[in-house]
PDB file of C-alpha atoms in Angstrom:
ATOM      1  CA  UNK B  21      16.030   0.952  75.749  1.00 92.00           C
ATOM      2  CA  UNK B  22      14.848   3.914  73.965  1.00 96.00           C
ATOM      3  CA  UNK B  23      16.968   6.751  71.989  1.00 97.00           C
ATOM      4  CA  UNK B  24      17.281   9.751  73.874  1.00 96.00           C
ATOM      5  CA  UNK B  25      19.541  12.080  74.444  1.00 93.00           C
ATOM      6  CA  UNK B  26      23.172  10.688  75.273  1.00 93.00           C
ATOM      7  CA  UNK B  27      22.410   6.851  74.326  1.00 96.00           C
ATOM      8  CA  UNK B  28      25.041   5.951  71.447  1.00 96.00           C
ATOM      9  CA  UNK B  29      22.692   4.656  68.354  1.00 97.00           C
ATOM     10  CA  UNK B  30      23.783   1.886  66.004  1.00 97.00           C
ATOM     11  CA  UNK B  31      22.000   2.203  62.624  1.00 97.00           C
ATOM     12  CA  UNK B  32      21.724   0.232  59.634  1.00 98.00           C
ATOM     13  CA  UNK B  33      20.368   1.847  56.434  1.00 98.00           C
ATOM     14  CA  UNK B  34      20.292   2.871  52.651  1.00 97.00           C
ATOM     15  CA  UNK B  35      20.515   6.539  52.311  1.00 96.00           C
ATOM     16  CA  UNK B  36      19.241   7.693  48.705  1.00 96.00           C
ATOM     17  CA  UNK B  37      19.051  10.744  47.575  1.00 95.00           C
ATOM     18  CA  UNK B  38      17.454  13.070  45.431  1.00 94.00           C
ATOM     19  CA  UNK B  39      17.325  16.716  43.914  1.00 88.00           C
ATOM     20  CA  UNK B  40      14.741  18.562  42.699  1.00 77.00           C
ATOM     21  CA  UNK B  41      15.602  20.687  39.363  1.00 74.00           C
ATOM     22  CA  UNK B  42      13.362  23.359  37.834  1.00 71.00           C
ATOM     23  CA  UNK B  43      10.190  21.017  39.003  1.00 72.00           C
ATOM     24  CA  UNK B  44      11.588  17.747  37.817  1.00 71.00           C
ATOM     25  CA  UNK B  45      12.478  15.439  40.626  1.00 68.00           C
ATOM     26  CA  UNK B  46      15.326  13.314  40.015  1.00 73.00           C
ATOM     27  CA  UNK B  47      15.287  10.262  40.786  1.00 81.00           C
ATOM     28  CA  UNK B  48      16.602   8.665  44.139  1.00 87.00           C
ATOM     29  CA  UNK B  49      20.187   6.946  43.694  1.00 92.00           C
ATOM     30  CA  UNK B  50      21.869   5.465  46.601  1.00 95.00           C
ATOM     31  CA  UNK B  51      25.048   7.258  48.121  1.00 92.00           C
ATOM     32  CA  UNK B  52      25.300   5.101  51.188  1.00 94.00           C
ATOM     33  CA  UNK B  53      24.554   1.874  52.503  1.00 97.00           C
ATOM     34  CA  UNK B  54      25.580   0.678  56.245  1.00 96.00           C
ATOM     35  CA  UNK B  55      25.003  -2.825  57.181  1.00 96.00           C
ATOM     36  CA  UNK B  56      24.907  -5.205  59.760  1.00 95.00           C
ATOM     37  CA  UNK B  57      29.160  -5.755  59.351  1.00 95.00           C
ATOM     38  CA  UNK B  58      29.542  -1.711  59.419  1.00 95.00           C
ATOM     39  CA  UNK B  59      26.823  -0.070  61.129  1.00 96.00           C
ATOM     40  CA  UNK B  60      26.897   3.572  61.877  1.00 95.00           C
ATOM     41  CA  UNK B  61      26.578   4.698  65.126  1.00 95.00           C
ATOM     42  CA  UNK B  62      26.799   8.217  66.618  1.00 94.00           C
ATOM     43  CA  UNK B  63      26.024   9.652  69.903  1.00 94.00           C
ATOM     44  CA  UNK B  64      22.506  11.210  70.214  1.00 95.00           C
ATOM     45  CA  UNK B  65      22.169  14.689  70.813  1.00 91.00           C
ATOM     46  CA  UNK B  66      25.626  15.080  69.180  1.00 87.00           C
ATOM     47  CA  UNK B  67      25.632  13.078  65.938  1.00 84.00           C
ATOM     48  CA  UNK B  68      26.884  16.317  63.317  1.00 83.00           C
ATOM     49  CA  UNK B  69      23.796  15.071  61.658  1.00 86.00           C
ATOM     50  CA  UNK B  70      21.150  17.153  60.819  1.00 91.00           C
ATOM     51  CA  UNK B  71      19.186  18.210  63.560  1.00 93.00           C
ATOM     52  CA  UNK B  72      15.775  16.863  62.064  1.00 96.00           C
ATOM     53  CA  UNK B  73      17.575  13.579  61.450  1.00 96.00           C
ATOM     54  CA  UNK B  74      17.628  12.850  65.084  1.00 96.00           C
ATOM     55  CA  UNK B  75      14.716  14.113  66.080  1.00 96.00           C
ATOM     56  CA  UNK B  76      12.877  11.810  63.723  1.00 97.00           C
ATOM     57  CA  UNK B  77      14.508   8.512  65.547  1.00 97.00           C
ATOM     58  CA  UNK B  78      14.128   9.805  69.256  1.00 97.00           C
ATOM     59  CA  UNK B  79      12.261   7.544  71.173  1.00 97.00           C
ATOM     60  CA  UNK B  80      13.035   4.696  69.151  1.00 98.00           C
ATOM     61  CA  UNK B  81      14.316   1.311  69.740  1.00 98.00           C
ATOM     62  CA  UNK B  82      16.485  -1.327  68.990  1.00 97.00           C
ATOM     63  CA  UNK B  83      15.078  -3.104  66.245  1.00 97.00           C
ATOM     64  CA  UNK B  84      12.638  -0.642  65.199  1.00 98.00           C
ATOM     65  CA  UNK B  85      12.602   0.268  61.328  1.00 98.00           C
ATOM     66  CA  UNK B  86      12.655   3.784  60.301  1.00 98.00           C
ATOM     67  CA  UNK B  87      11.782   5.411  56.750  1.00 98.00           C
ATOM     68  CA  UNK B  88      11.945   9.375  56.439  1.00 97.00           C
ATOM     69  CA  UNK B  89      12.438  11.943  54.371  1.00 96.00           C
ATOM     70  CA  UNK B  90      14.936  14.895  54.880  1.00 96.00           C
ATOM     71  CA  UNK B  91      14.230  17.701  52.299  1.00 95.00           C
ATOM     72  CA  UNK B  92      17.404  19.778  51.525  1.00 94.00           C
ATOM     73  CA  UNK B  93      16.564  22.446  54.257  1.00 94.00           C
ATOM     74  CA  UNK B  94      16.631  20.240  56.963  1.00 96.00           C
ATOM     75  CA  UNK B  95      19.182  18.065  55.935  1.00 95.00           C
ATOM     76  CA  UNK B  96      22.201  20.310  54.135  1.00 92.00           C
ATOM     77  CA  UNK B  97      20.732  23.540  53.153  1.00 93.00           C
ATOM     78  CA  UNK B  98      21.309  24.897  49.487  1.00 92.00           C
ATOM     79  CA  UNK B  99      24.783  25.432  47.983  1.00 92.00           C
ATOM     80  CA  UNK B 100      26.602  28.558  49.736  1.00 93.00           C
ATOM     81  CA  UNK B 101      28.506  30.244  46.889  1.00 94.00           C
ATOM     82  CA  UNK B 102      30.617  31.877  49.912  1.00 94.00           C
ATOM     83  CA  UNK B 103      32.517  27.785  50.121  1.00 94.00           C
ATOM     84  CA  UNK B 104      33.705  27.673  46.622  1.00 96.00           C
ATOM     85  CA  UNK B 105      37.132  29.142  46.495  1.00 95.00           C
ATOM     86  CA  UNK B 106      40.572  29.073  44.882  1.00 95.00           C
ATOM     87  CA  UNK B 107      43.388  27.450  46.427  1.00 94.00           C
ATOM     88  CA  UNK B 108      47.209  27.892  45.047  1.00 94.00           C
ATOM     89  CA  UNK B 109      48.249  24.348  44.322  1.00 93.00           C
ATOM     90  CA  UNK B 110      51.645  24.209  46.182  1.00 91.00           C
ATOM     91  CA  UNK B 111      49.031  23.623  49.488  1.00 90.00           C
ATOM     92  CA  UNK B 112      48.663  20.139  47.940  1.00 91.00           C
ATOM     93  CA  UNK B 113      52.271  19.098  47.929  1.00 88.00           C
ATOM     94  CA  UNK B 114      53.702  15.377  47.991  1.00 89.00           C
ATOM     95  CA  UNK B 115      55.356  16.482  51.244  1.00 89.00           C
ATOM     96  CA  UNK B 116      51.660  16.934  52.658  1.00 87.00           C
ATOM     97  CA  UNK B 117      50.358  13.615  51.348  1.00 88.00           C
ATOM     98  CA  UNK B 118      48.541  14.853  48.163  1.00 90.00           C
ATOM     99  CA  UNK B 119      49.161  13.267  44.488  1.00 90.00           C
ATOM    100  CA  UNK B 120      48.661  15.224  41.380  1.00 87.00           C
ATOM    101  CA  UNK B 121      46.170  13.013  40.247  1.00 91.00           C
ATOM    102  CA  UNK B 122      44.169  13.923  43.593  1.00 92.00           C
ATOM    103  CA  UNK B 123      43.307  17.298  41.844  1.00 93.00           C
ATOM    104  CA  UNK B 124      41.604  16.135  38.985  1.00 93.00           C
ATOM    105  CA  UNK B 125      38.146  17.531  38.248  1.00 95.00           C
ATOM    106  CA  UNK B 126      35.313  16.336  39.806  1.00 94.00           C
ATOM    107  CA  UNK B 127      37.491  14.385  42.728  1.00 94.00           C
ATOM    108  CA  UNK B 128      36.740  15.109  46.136  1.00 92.00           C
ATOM    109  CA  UNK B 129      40.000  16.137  48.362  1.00 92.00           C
ATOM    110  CA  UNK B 130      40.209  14.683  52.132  1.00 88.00           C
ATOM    111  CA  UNK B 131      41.153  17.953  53.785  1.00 87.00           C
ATOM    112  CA  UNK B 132      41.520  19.010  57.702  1.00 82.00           C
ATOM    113  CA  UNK B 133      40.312  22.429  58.724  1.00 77.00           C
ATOM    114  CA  UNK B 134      41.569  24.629  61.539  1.00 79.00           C
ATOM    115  CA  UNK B 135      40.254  22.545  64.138  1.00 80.00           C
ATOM    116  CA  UNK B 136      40.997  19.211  62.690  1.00 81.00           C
ATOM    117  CA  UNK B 137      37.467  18.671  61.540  1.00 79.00           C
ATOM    118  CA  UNK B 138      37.712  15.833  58.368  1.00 80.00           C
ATOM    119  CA  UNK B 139      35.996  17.860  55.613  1.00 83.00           C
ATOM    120  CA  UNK B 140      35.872  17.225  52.065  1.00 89.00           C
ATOM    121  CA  UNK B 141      36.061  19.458  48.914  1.00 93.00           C
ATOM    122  CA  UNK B 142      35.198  18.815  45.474  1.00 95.00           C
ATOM    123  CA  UNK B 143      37.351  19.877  42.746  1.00 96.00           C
ATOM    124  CA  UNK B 144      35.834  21.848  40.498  1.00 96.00           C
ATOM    125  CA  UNK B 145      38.445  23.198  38.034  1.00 96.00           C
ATOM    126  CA  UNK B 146      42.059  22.986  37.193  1.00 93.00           C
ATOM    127  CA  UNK B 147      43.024  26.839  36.698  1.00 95.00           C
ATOM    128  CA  UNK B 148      46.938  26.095  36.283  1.00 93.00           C
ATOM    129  CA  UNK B 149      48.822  27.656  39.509  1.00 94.00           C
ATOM    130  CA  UNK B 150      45.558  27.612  41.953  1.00 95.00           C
ATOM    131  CA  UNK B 151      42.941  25.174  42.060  1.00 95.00           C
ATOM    132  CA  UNK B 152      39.001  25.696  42.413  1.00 97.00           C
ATOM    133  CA  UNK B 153      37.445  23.903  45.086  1.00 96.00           C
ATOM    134  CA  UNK B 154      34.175  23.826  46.308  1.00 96.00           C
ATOM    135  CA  UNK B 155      33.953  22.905  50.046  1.00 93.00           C
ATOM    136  CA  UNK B 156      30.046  22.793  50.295  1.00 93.00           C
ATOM    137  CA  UNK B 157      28.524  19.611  51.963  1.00 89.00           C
ATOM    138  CA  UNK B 158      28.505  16.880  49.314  1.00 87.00           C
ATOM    139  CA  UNK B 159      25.158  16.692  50.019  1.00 91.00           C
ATOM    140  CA  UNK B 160      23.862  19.823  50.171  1.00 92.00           C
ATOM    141  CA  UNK B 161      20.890  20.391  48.030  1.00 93.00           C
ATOM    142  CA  UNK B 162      19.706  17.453  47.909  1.00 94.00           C
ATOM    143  CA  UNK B 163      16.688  15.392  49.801  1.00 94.00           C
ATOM    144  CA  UNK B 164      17.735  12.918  51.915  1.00 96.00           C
ATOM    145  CA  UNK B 165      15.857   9.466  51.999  1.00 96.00           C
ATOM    146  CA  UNK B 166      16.762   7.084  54.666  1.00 97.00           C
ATOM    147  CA  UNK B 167      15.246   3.864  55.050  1.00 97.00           C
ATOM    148  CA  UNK B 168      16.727   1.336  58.144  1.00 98.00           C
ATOM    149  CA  UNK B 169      16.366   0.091  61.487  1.00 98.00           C
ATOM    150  CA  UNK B 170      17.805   0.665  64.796  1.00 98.00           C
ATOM    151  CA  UNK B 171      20.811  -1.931  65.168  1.00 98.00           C
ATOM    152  CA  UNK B 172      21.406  -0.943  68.896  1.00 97.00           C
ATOM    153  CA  UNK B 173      20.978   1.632  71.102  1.00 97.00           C
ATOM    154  CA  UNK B 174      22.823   1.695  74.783  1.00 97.00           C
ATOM    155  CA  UNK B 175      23.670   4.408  77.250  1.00 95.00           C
ATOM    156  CA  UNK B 176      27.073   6.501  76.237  1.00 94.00           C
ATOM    157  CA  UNK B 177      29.838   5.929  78.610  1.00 94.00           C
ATOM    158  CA  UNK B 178      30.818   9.579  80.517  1.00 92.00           C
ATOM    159  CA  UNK B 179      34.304   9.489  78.306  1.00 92.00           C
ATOM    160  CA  UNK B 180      31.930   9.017  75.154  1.00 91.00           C
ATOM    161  CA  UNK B 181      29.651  12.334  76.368  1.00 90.00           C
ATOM    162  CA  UNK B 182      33.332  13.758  77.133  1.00 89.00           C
ATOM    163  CA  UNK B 183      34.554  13.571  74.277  1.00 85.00           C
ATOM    164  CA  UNK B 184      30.997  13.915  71.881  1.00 82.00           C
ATOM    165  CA  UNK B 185      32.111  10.693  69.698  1.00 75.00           C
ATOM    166  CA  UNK B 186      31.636   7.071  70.138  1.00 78.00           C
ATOM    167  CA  UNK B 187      34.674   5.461  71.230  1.00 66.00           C
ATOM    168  CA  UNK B 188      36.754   3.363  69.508  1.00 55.00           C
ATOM    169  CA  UNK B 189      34.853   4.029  66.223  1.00 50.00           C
ATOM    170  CA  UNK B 190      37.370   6.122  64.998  1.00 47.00           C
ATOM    171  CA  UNK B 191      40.483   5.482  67.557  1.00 41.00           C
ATOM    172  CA  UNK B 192      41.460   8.439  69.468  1.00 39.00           C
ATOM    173  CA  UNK B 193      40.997  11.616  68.689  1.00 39.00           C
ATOM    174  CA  UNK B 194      41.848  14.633  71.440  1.00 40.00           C
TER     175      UNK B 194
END
């Protein structure tokens, strides 16, 4: 069957990416590979993937190989200066999970926001009583390569659609 909208998608693939600085293209590094022991599969037409991402495998199917090119617009955008902010530290307490060595510079911090949306934030700086944080996609800026093929592709069951994620991928989340 083909991908279209509401069919849960099973994808193998090497995403590499790269960033283009004052002209000079960097060059590709990978940042992700799923195989055939961990594909990743999402629910078409509700991924939380880029927009262009899916439309690029609709109508594809199982088996089929893919190889595209997201540029940093239609992947991630460009950095928003609006998502770095400071933090005071004592929201990173033992009692909440976090270690102190989770704040070092340059880690990225699991965090939950408001709606209990898995984000992630990069430490940027350590400035003593508040922390700097820069919640931007860890991606963003950058162009995304994929290369891959279509693992499987079947229809979503209604509680899938109901619930916009593929069930038991990431047990139960309400």
């Amino acid at each position: 069957m083909k991908i279209t909208q509401n069919t849960i998608v099973g994808l193998t693939y090497e995403l590499k990416v790269s960033k283009e600085e004052e002209e000079v293209e960097s060059a590709p590094f990978s940042v992700e590979v799923r195989d055939e022991e961990d594909p990743f599969y999402f629910l078409f037409g509700n991924s939380g993937l880029p927009e262009k991402f899916e439309e690029l495998l609709a109508g594809k199917k199982q088996g089929e190989s893919f190889e595209f090119t997201l540029t940093a617009e239609e992947a991630y955008g460009q950095a928003d200066d609006d998502m770095i902010m400071s933090l005071p530290k004592d929201q990173f307490s033992q009692e909440r999970g976090f270690e102190a060595s989770m704040l070092e510079e340059g880690n990225f911090l699991p965090l939950v926001d408001e709606n209990g949306y898995q984000m992630q934030a990069k430490v940027l700086k350590d400035l003593g009583e508040e922390v700097l944080l820069d919640f931007n996609h860890p991606l963003v800026g950058f162009d995304l390569h994929f290369e891959g093929e279509i693992h499987e592709v079947r229809e979503a069951t209604a509680e899938e659609i109901a619930h916009g994620h593929v069930h038991g991928e990431h047990g139960h989340q309400h």
